Coordinates of C-alpha atoms in Angstrom, one line a residue:
M1 CA -0.2 0.0 -0.1
T2 CA 1.2 3.5 -0.7
Q3 CA 2.0 5.4 2.2
P4 CA 1.1 9.4 3.2
I5 CA 3.4 11.7 2.3
S6 CA 5.0 12.3 6.0
R7 CA 6.3 15.6 7.2
T8 CA 10.0 13.0 6.9
R9 CA 9.8 12.2 3.5
C10 CA 9.7 15.8 2.5
L11 CA 13.1 16.3 4.3
L12 CA 15.4 13.8 2.2
G13 CA 16.4 16.3 -0.2
V14 CA 15.8 18.7 -2.8
S15 CA 12.2 19.5 -3.5
G16 CA 11.0 17.8 -6.9
C17 CA 11.6 21.1 -9.0
A18 CA 15.0 21.7 -7.6
L19 CA 15.9 17.8 -8.1
L20 CA 14.8 18.2 -11.8
L21 CA 17.3 21.3 -12.1
A22 CA 19.7 19.4 -9.9
L23 CA 19.8 16.6 -12.2
S24 CA 19.5 18.6 -15.9
M25 CA 22.4 20.3 -14.6
A26 CA 24.3 16.8 -13.9
E27 CA 23.5 16.0 -17.8
A28 CA 24.7 19.1 -19.1
A29 CA 27.8 19.3 -17.2
H30 CA 28.8 15.9 -19.1
A31 CA 27.0 16.9 -21.9
D32 CA 28.0 14.6 -25.4
P33 CA 26.8 16.0 -28.7
K34 CA 26.1 12.0 -29.4
P35 CA 25.3 10.6 -25.6
D36 CA 23.7 7.0 -27.2
I37 CA 27.0 6.7 -29.3
W38 CA 28.9 3.9 -27.5
P39 CA 32.5 3.4 -29.0
T40 CA 32.8 0.4 -31.0
A41 CA 36.1 0.0 -32.9
A42 CA 37.8 -3.1 -31.9
L43 CA 40.9 -2.3 -29.3
P44 CA 44.5 -3.8 -30.0
D45 CA 46.4 -6.2 -28.0
R46 CA 48.2 -3.3 -25.6
A47 CA 44.6 -2.3 -24.6
A48 CA 44.5 -5.3 -22.4
V49 CA 48.1 -4.2 -20.9
E50 CA 47.5 -0.5 -20.5
V51 CA 43.7 0.5 -20.1
D52 CA 42.9 3.4 -22.6
A53 CA 40.8 5.7 -20.7
S54 CA 39.2 7.4 -24.0
Q55 CA 37.6 4.3 -24.7
F56 CA 35.0 3.8 -22.1
L57 CA 30.9 4.9 -22.6
P58 CA 30.5 8.1 -22.6
P59 CA 29.8 10.4 -19.1
A60 CA 26.2 11.6 -20.7
Q61 CA 25.0 7.7 -20.6
L62 CA 26.8 7.3 -16.6
V63 CA 24.4 10.1 -15.7
R64 CA 21.3 8.5 -17.7
W65 CA 21.8 5.6 -16.2
Q66 CA 22.2 7.0 -12.3
I67 CA 19.0 8.8 -13.3
D68 CA 17.2 5.4 -14.4
L69 CA 18.4 3.7 -11.1
D70 CA 16.5 6.8 -9.2
R71 CA 13.5 6.5 -11.1
R72 CA 13.7 2.3 -10.6
G73 CA 13.5 3.2 -6.7
L74 CA 13.5 0.6 -3.9
R75 CA 14.6 -3.1 -5.8
S76 CA 14.1 -5.5 -2.7
T77 CA 15.3 -8.9 -3.9
G78 CA 12.9 -11.1 -6.0
S79 CA 10.5 -8.1 -6.6
P80 CA 9.1 -7.4 -9.5
A81 CA 11.3 -4.0 -9.6
H82 CA 14.3 -5.9 -8.7
E83 CA 13.8 -8.6 -11.5
R84 CA 12.8 -5.6 -14.3
Y85 CA 16.3 -4.6 -13.7
I86 CA 17.8 -7.7 -14.2
D87 CA 16.4 -7.9 -17.5
A88 CA 17.3 -4.5 -18.3
L89 CA 21.0 -5.0 -17.2
R90 CA 21.2 -8.4 -19.5
G91 CA 19.9 -5.8 -22.3
R92 CA 22.8 -3.4 -21.8
L93 CA 25.3 -6.3 -21.0
A94 CA 24.2 -7.9 -24.7
R95 CA 24.5 -4.2 -26.5
A96 CA 28.0 -4.2 -24.4
G97 CA 29.0 -6.9 -26.6
V98 CA 29.3 -9.9 -24.1
P99 CA 29.1 -13.1 -26.2
Q100 CA 27.7 -15.4 -23.3
L101 CA 24.6 -14.8 -21.2
Y102 CA 22.8 -16.4 -19.2
T103 CA 20.9 -16.3 -15.6
E104 CA 20.3 -18.4 -12.9
S105 CA 17.1 -19.3 -10.6
V106 CA 17.9 -18.7 -6.7
T107 CA 14.6 -19.4 -4.7
M108 CA 14.2 -17.7 -1.8
T109 CA 11.6 -16.6 0.8
R110 CA 10.7 -12.6 0.2
W111 CA 8.9 -10.9 3.1
T112 CA 7.0 -7.3 1.5
A113 CA 5.4 -4.7 3.3
R114 CA 2.1 -3.3 2.5
H115 CA 0.9 -1.3 5.1
W116 CA 2.4 -0.2 8.6
R117 CA 1.5 2.9 10.7
L118 CA 1.6 3.6 14.8
D119 CA -1.4 5.1 16.9
V120 CA -1.4 5.7 20.5
V121 CA -4.5 4.2 21.5
D122 CA -5.3 5.6 24.8
G123 CA -7.4 8.3 24.0
A124 CA -10.3 8.8 21.3
P125 CA -9.7 9.5 18.6
P126 CA -6.3 7.5 18.0
D127 CA -3.3 9.7 17.8
R128 CA -0.9 8.9 14.9
I129 CA 2.7 8.9 15.1
D130 CA 4.9 10.0 12.6
V131 CA 6.7 6.7 11.4
A132 CA 10.2 6.6 9.6
G133 CA 9.5 3.5 8.1
Y134 CA 9.0 -0.4 8.5
I135 CA 11.8 -3.0 10.0
P136 CA 12.3 -5.4 7.3
Y137 CA 11.4 -9.0 7.3
S138 CA 10.8 -8.3 11.0
G139 CA 7.1 -9.6 11.3
D140 CA 3.8 -9.5 10.4
A141 CA 0.9 -7.9 13.0
G142 CA -1.7 -7.2 10.0
R143 CA -3.7 -4.1 8.9
E144 CA -5.3 -4.2 12.5
G145 CA -2.4 -4.4 14.2
V146 CA -1.1 -5.3 17.8
V147 CA -2.6 -3.2 20.9
A148 CA 0.0 -3.1 23.2
P149 CA 1.4 -1.2 26.2
I150 CA 5.0 0.4 25.7
R151 CA 8.1 -0.7 27.5
Y152 CA 11.1 1.5 27.1
L153 CA 14.4 0.2 26.7
A154 CA 17.3 3.1 27.0
P155 CA 20.4 2.7 25.4
G156 CA 22.4 -0.5 26.2
Q157 CA 19.1 -2.0 28.1
A158 CA 18.5 -5.5 27.5
P159 CA 14.9 -6.9 26.9
E160 CA 13.9 -8.8 30.4
A161 CA 11.2 -11.1 31.1
D162 CA 8.5 -8.6 31.6
I163 CA 8.7 -7.4 28.0
A164 CA 6.7 -10.4 26.9
G165 CA 3.3 -9.1 25.0
K166 CA 4.4 -5.7 25.5
I167 CA 5.8 -2.9 22.3
A168 CA 9.2 -2.4 23.0
V169 CA 10.3 1.3 22.5
V170 CA 14.3 0.9 22.1
E171 CA 17.0 3.6 22.0
L172 CA 19.5 2.2 19.2
P173 CA 22.2 4.1 19.7
D174 CA 24.5 5.4 16.6
A175 CA 27.9 4.0 16.5
P176 CA 30.0 6.7 16.1
L177 CA 33.0 6.4 14.8
S178 CA 36.0 8.3 13.3
G179 CA 38.7 8.4 10.4
A180 CA 41.0 6.5 13.4
F181 CA 38.9 3.5 12.7
F182 CA 40.3 3.1 9.2
H183 CA 43.7 4.7 9.8
E184 CA 44.2 2.1 12.6
R185 CA 43.4 -0.6 10.9
A186 CA 44.7 0.1 7.2
L187 CA 47.5 -2.0 5.5
R188 CA 47.6 1.1 2.6
V189 CA 46.5 4.7 3.3
F190 CA 45.5 6.9 -0.3
D191 CA 44.5 10.5 1.0
P192 CA 47.4 12.7 0.4
D193 CA 45.5 15.7 1.0
N194 CA 44.4 14.3 4.1
A195 CA 40.8 14.7 3.7
F196 CA 39.6 12.1 6.0
P197 CA 42.6 12.4 9.1
P198 CA 42.1 10.5 12.3
S199 CA 40.1 12.6 14.0
A200 CA 37.8 13.1 11.5
P201 CA 34.2 11.8 12.8
Y202 CA 32.3 8.9 11.1
V203 CA 28.9 8.2 11.4
R204 CA 26.9 6.4 9.2
T205 CA 23.7 4.1 9.8
S206 CA 24.9 1.2 8.3
F207 CA 27.4 0.5 10.9
M208 CA 24.2 0.0 13.3
L209 CA 23.4 -3.1 11.1
G210 CA 24.9 -5.5 14.2
P211 CA 23.4 -4.1 17.2
L212 CA 20.2 -3.8 15.5
T213 CA 19.8 -7.5 15.0
A214 CA 21.3 -8.5 18.0
M215 CA 18.4 -6.5 20.1
L216 CA 15.7 -7.8 17.8
D217 CA 16.6 -11.5 18.1
K218 CA 16.5 -10.9 22.0
L219 CA 13.2 -9.4 22.0
Q220 CA 11.7 -12.3 19.5
A221 CA 13.3 -14.7 22.4
A222 CA 12.2 -12.5 24.9
G223 CA 8.5 -12.5 23.7
A224 CA 7.8 -8.9 22.5
A225 CA 4.7 -8.3 20.6
G226 CA 6.4 -5.9 18.4
V227 CA 9.0 -2.8 18.5
V228 CA 9.8 0.6 17.5
M229 CA 13.1 1.2 16.7
I230 CA 14.2 4.8 17.8
A231 CA 16.9 5.4 15.3
D232 CA 19.6 8.1 16.8
T233 CA 20.0 10.2 13.9
S234 CA 18.5 12.7 11.8
V235 CA 15.1 12.5 10.3
A236 CA 16.7 12.1 6.9
E237 CA 18.7 9.4 8.1
A238 CA 15.8 7.4 9.4
T239 CA 13.4 8.2 7.0
D240 CA 12.6 5.0 4.9
L241 CA 15.5 3.0 6.0
Y242 CA 15.6 -0.2 5.1
A243 CA 17.7 -2.4 7.9
P244 CA 18.8 -5.0 8.6
Y245 CA 18.9 -6.7 5.4
D246 CA 19.9 -10.2 6.4
G247 CA 17.0 -11.7 5.3
Q248 CA 15.6 -13.5 8.5
L249 CA 12.0 -13.8 9.3
R250 CA 11.3 -12.8 12.8
R251 CA 8.3 -12.3 14.8
V252 CA 8.8 -9.2 16.5
P253 CA 7.3 -6.7 14.1
G254 CA 8.8 -3.1 13.7
L255 CA 8.7 0.0 12.9
F256 CA 11.5 2.9 12.9
V257 CA 10.8 6.5 14.6
D258 CA 14.0 9.4 14.2
R259 CA 15.0 10.7 17.5
A260 CA 12.6 13.5 17.8
T261 CA 9.7 11.2 17.2
G262 CA 11.6 8.9 19.9
A263 CA 11.4 11.4 22.4
T264 CA 7.8 11.6 22.3
L265 CA 7.3 7.8 22.4
A266 CA 9.5 7.8 25.5
A267 CA 7.7 10.2 27.5
L268 CA 4.4 8.3 26.5
A269 CA 6.1 5.5 28.4
N270 CA 6.7 7.1 31.3
R271 CA 2.8 7.6 31.7
G272 CA 2.2 4.0 30.7
A273 CA 0.6 4.5 27.3
T274 CA -0.6 1.9 24.9
L275 CA 0.2 1.5 21.1
R276 CA -1.3 -0.1 18.1
L277 CA 1.6 -1.1 16.0
S278 CA 0.3 -2.2 12.5
L279 CA 2.4 -3.8 10.0
D280 CA 1.0 -5.9 7.2
A281 CA 3.3 -7.8 5.5
G282 CA 3.2 -10.8 2.8
I283 CA 5.4 -13.5 3.1
D284 CA 5.9 -15.5 -0.8
R285 CA 8.5 -18.0 -2.2
V286 CA 9.7 -16.7 -4.9
R287 CA 12.6 -17.2 -7.5
T288 CA 15.1 -14.2 -8.3
R289 CA 17.9 -14.4 -10.4
N290 CA 21.9 -14.1 -10.8
L291 CA 22.6 -12.6 -14.1
I292 CA 26.3 -14.0 -15.4
G293 CA 28.3 -13.0 -18.5
I294 CA 31.5 -14.7 -20.3
I295 CA 34.2 -12.8 -22.1
P296 CA 36.7 -15.5 -23.1
G297 CA 39.9 -14.9 -22.7
A298 CA 43.1 -17.2 -24.0
T299 CA 42.6 -19.6 -21.0
D300 CA 39.7 -20.9 -19.2
E301 CA 40.9 -19.8 -15.9
L302 CA 38.2 -16.9 -14.7
T303 CA 38.6 -13.4 -13.3
V304 CA 35.2 -12.4 -11.8
V305 CA 33.7 -8.8 -11.9
N306 CA 31.0 -8.6 -9.4
S307 CA 28.1 -6.6 -7.9
H308 CA 24.9 -7.2 -6.7
T309 CA 21.3 -5.7 -8.6
D310 CA 19.0 -5.7 -5.6
G311 CA 19.1 -2.5 -3.6
T312 CA 17.5 0.1 -2.3
N313 CA 18.6 3.4 -4.3
G314 CA 20.7 3.7 -6.9
I315 CA 24.2 4.2 -4.8
E316 CA 23.3 1.0 -3.6
D317 CA 23.9 -0.4 -6.0
N318 CA 25.5 1.6 -9.2
G319 CA 28.4 -1.4 -9.6
P320 CA 25.8 -3.2 -12.7
N321 CA 26.0 0.0 -14.5
A322 CA 30.0 0.4 -14.0
I323 CA 30.3 -3.2 -14.9
V324 CA 28.5 -3.0 -18.5
A325 CA 30.8 -0.2 -18.9
I326 CA 33.9 -2.5 -18.0
A327 CA 32.6 -5.4 -20.7
Q328 CA 31.8 -2.6 -23.2
Y329 CA 35.8 -2.1 -23.3
L330 CA 37.1 -5.7 -22.4
S331 CA 34.5 -7.4 -25.3
R332 CA 36.4 -5.5 -27.4
V333 CA 39.7 -6.7 -26.6
P334 CA 41.5 -9.3 -29.2
R335 CA 40.7 -13.0 -27.0
A336 CA 44.2 -13.8 -27.5
A337 CA 44.9 -11.1 -25.3
L338 CA 42.8 -11.4 -22.3
P339 CA 45.0 -13.7 -20.1
R340 CA 41.9 -15.1 -18.5
T341 CA 38.3 -15.6 -19.4
I342 CA 36.3 -12.5 -17.8
M343 CA 33.2 -13.5 -15.7
I344 CA 30.8 -11.0 -15.0
M345 CA 28.7 -12.1 -11.5
L346 CA 25.5 -10.1 -11.0
S347 CA 24.4 -11.6 -8.1
S348 CA 20.8 -11.2 -6.7
G349 CA 20.3 -11.6 -2.4
H350 CA 22.4 -8.7 -1.0
F351 CA 19.5 -7.5 0.7
A352 CA 18.0 -11.1 1.1
G353 CA 21.1 -12.8 3.5
G354 CA 23.4 -13.2 0.3
V355 CA 21.2 -15.7 -1.4
G356 CA 22.5 -15.2 -4.8
V357 CA 26.1 -15.8 -3.8
E358 CA 25.5 -18.5 -1.5
D359 CA 23.6 -20.5 -4.4
F360 CA 26.9 -19.5 -7.3
L361 CA 28.8 -21.1 -4.9
A362 CA 27.2 -24.3 -3.7
R363 CA 25.8 -24.5 -7.1
H364 CA 29.5 -24.9 -8.3
A365 CA 31.0 -26.5 -5.7
H366 CA 31.8 -29.6 -7.5
D367 CA 31.5 -28.9 -11.1
G368 CA 34.9 -27.2 -11.4
L369 CA 33.7 -23.8 -11.8
V370 CA 34.5 -22.5 -8.4
A371 CA 37.9 -23.9 -8.7
R372 CA 38.4 -22.2 -12.1
I373 CA 38.2 -18.7 -10.5
A374 CA 41.7 -17.0 -9.8
C375 CA 39.8 -14.2 -7.7
V376 CA 36.9 -12.0 -7.9
V377 CA 36.7 -7.9 -7.8
T378 CA 33.3 -6.7 -6.1
I379 CA 32.6 -3.1 -6.8
E380 CA 29.9 -1.5 -5.1
H381 CA 28.5 2.2 -4.4
L382 CA 31.0 4.0 -6.9
G383 CA 31.6 7.9 -7.8
A384 CA 29.5 8.6 -3.9
Q385 CA 30.2 12.3 -2.9
E386 CA 29.7 12.5 1.2
W387 CA 26.6 14.7 2.2
L388 CA 25.3 14.8 5.9
P389 CA 22.8 16.2 7.7
N390 CA 22.6 19.8 8.6
A391 CA 21.3 21.2 11.9
R392 CA 17.4 20.6 10.6
G393 CA 18.2 16.8 9.4
V394 CA 18.7 17.7 5.9
L395 CA 20.7 16.3 3.4
V396 CA 23.6 18.4 2.5
P397 CA 26.7 18.2 0.7
T398 CA 29.9 18.4 2.4
G399 CA 32.0 18.8 -1.1
K400 CA 34.2 15.9 -0.2
A401 CA 34.2 12.4 -2.0
E402 CA 33.0 9.8 0.3
P403 CA 35.8 7.4 2.2
T404 CA 36.3 4.5 -0.1
A405 CA 37.6 1.1 1.7
L406 CA 38.5 -2.0 -0.4
F407 CA 38.3 -5.4 1.7
M408 CA 40.4 -8.2 1.2
P409 CA 42.1 -11.2 2.8
P410 CA 45.9 -10.3 3.6
V411 CA 47.3 -11.4 0.3
P412 CA 50.3 -9.6 -1.1
A413 CA 49.3 -9.7 -4.6
L414 CA 45.6 -8.0 -3.6
V415 CA 46.8 -5.2 -1.4
D416 CA 49.2 -4.3 -4.2
A417 CA 46.4 -4.4 -6.9
A418 CA 43.8 -2.6 -4.6
D419 CA 46.8 -0.3 -3.7
A420 CA 47.3 0.5 -7.5
L421 CA 43.5 0.8 -8.4
V422 CA 43.1 3.4 -5.8
H423 CA 45.9 5.9 -6.7
R424 CA 44.9 5.0 -10.8
A425 CA 41.5 6.4 -10.1
N426 CA 42.7 9.0 -7.7
A427 CA 39.9 7.6 -5.3
A428 CA 41.2 9.5 -2.4
P429 CA 40.5 9.4 0.7
A430 CA 40.7 5.5 0.3
F431 CA 41.6 2.7 2.9
V432 CA 43.0 -0.8 1.8
M433 CA 41.4 -2.7 4.3
P434 CA 42.2 -6.3 5.8
P435 CA 38.5 -8.3 7.1
L436 CA 37.2 -6.7 10.2
N437 CA 36.0 -10.0 11.4
P438 CA 38.5 -12.5 10.3
N439 CA 37.2 -15.4 12.1
G440 CA 33.5 -15.0 10.8
D441 CA 31.8 -17.7 8.9
G442 CA 30.6 -15.3 6.0
S443 CA 27.2 -15.1 6.7
A444 CA 25.1 -12.1 6.6
D445 CA 25.3 -11.4 10.4
D446 CA 29.1 -12.9 10.8
A447 CA 30.4 -11.2 8.2
V448 CA 34.4 -10.7 7.4
W449 CA 33.5 -7.5 6.2
P450 CA 30.6 -5.2 4.6
G451 CA 30.1 -5.7 1.5
E452 CA 28.7 -8.4 -1.3
G453 CA 32.4 -9.6 -1.7
Q454 CA 32.3 -11.2 1.4
Y455 CA 30.6 -13.9 0.7
F456 CA 33.4 -15.1 -2.0
W457 CA 36.0 -14.9 0.6
G458 CA 33.9 -15.8 3.6
R459 CA 32.0 -18.6 2.2
G460 CA 34.1 -20.2 -0.8
R461 CA 37.6 -18.9 0.5
V462 CA 37.8 -17.4 -2.8
P463 CA 40.3 -14.7 -3.1
T464 CA 38.5 -11.1 -3.2
I465 CA 38.9 -7.4 -3.5
N466 CA 35.8 -5.8 -2.6
F467 CA 35.5 -1.7 -3.3
I468 CA 33.0 -0.3 -1.0
T469 CA 31.7 2.9 0.3
S470 CA 29.5 3.8 2.9
P471 CA 27.2 7.0 2.5
T472 CA 25.0 7.7 5.4
Y473 CA 22.5 7.7 2.9
L474 CA 23.1 4.5 1.7
L475 CA 20.4 2.1 3.3
N476 CA 17.4 4.8 2.5
Y477 CA 15.0 4.1 -0.2
G478 CA 13.5 7.3 -0.7
V479 CA 16.7 9.5 -1.2
T480 CA 17.6 10.6 -5.1
T481 CA 21.3 10.0 -5.6
A482 CA 21.9 11.1 -9.7
N483 CA 22.8 14.5 -7.7
K484 CA 24.9 13.0 -5.1
I485 CA 27.6 11.3 -7.6
D486 CA 30.9 12.7 -8.5
Y487 CA 30.7 11.0 -12.3
A488 CA 34.2 12.1 -13.4
R489 CA 35.9 10.3 -10.6
L490 CA 33.0 7.1 -11.1
R491 CA 34.6 7.2 -14.8
R492 CA 38.1 7.1 -13.4
E493 CA 37.0 4.2 -10.9
I494 CA 35.3 2.0 -13.7
A495 CA 38.8 2.6 -16.1
A496 CA 41.3 1.9 -13.1
T497 CA 38.8 -1.6 -12.2
T498 CA 39.0 -2.7 -15.6
Q499 CA 43.1 -2.4 -15.2
T500 CA 43.0 -4.0 -12.2
L501 CA 41.1 -6.9 -13.8
L502 CA 43.8 -7.0 -16.3
D503 CA 46.8 -7.2 -13.9
L504 CA 45.3 -9.6 -11.9
S505 CA 44.6 -11.9 -14.9
R506 CA 48.3 -11.9 -15.3
V507 CA 49.0 -13.1 -11.4
P508 CA 49.7 -16.9 -11.0
F509 CA 46.6 -18.7 -9.0
S510 CA 49.2 -19.2 -6.1
E511 CA 50.5 -15.6 -5.5
L512 CA 46.0 -14.8 -4.9
R513 CA 46.1 -17.2 -2.8
A514 CA 49.2 -16.7 -0.3
V515 CA 47.6 -15.2 2.7
Q516 CA 49.7 -13.6 5.3
P517 CA 48.1 -13.4 8.7
G518 CA 50.3 -11.7 10.2
M519 CA 50.1 -8.6 7.2
R520 CA 50.7 -4.9 8.6
A521 CA 50.5 -1.9 7.3
V522 CA 53.4 -0.7 5.0
T523 CA 54.1 3.1 4.9
P524 CA 54.0 4.7 1.7

């Protein structure tokens, strides 16, 4: 069901007229007399050794695709919007000249919210509470909802037995970090202008996922009837937040509110108010698809370039469109000049616990395909500019690039390749990072690092580089992104990733698996 437009929705970004102006300016800034004409000339052998940056898709095409992604809105895993996007990507890859394209179906349980609202029901008539959004896969309370007294939980407070049958109102603290989090862990740092020093604040909603899932599981175990999570964020960061995305069906239907509404609910809890929490959701078994392309090379060994097709907005994830641009270049390189075959693996299921990559690894565990993969390069959230909430809770540009992290196992060949990538793309500030949770099992809730590529390493021990940013608006499906991209940087990142794929295709299998557990930072 379409929800009424709330006051918070209006604060997510520029107004409709201003948005059209911003996008028109973006297109004009990258104007091309023939934006629909792609380079088609066959490339010489040397183009597989040193990438020719002039031979990539025009910037205007990248702008158009970003606008297209914004128009598609939320692409939750297996939804009609998501599946239509997979079809569009297949068409783009075909036009890019990828000679072999196919899909692999993945069966999953899909949860879909149809209606949600929150009311205080002590008075007559009920008093409606402004809601930022629903908690995906949290449960189903139906349209009539669950009516129960409030039980307030302060930050850090664990649910106890008295939470049973009540609606928990939980203060979910943010996870304030700083640049030191990256500087202290990084194997390599590329920040020549000191744009992101150790003292720089770094607060992103994506870092609250661990505490959020842990609290939901505790509330379910304690028998809570429902939950209202108070996100300790601005209005913009709380509105239409899609989290967690582990795809775990829970039985504690939940909603998000921002910190201002949370203060109201805390006061209501003090007077023993009763809430009606409505969350009508459908649960279906559906099929989604991984989209796979093959660009044959001189051998049947595989270098894989990966991103995911489901997402909340145009940043999450614009990797597939970047991969179309990469494929359009590589498909014009002579086959004999490609040291390894290039596999394009556009995975589904990032927003459903990684079901796409997990299915791929299980399906091909014994047929020799996974064994032929030399390495994977996963790219996500490219070209992102930093936008942060101002004093009124409105997202505004800071004029800086969003910090980039490249995660990978401590393999010198991968670390060197990642370091070269960010230098080549001038993608500062950037940090070449080891796994944050090296002993994790690679599942969605025990990931070795944040990003789609973690499944390849965490689950399959396939050597992987995962290029990723985490802008504050990453998990909000009501936000526009086409005006939040540095398109020149995006194009540099595309060209640099292409060079990295070619360079890694010349590295022997054994070197790509030479893990050095005690690897430490190297001073530039």
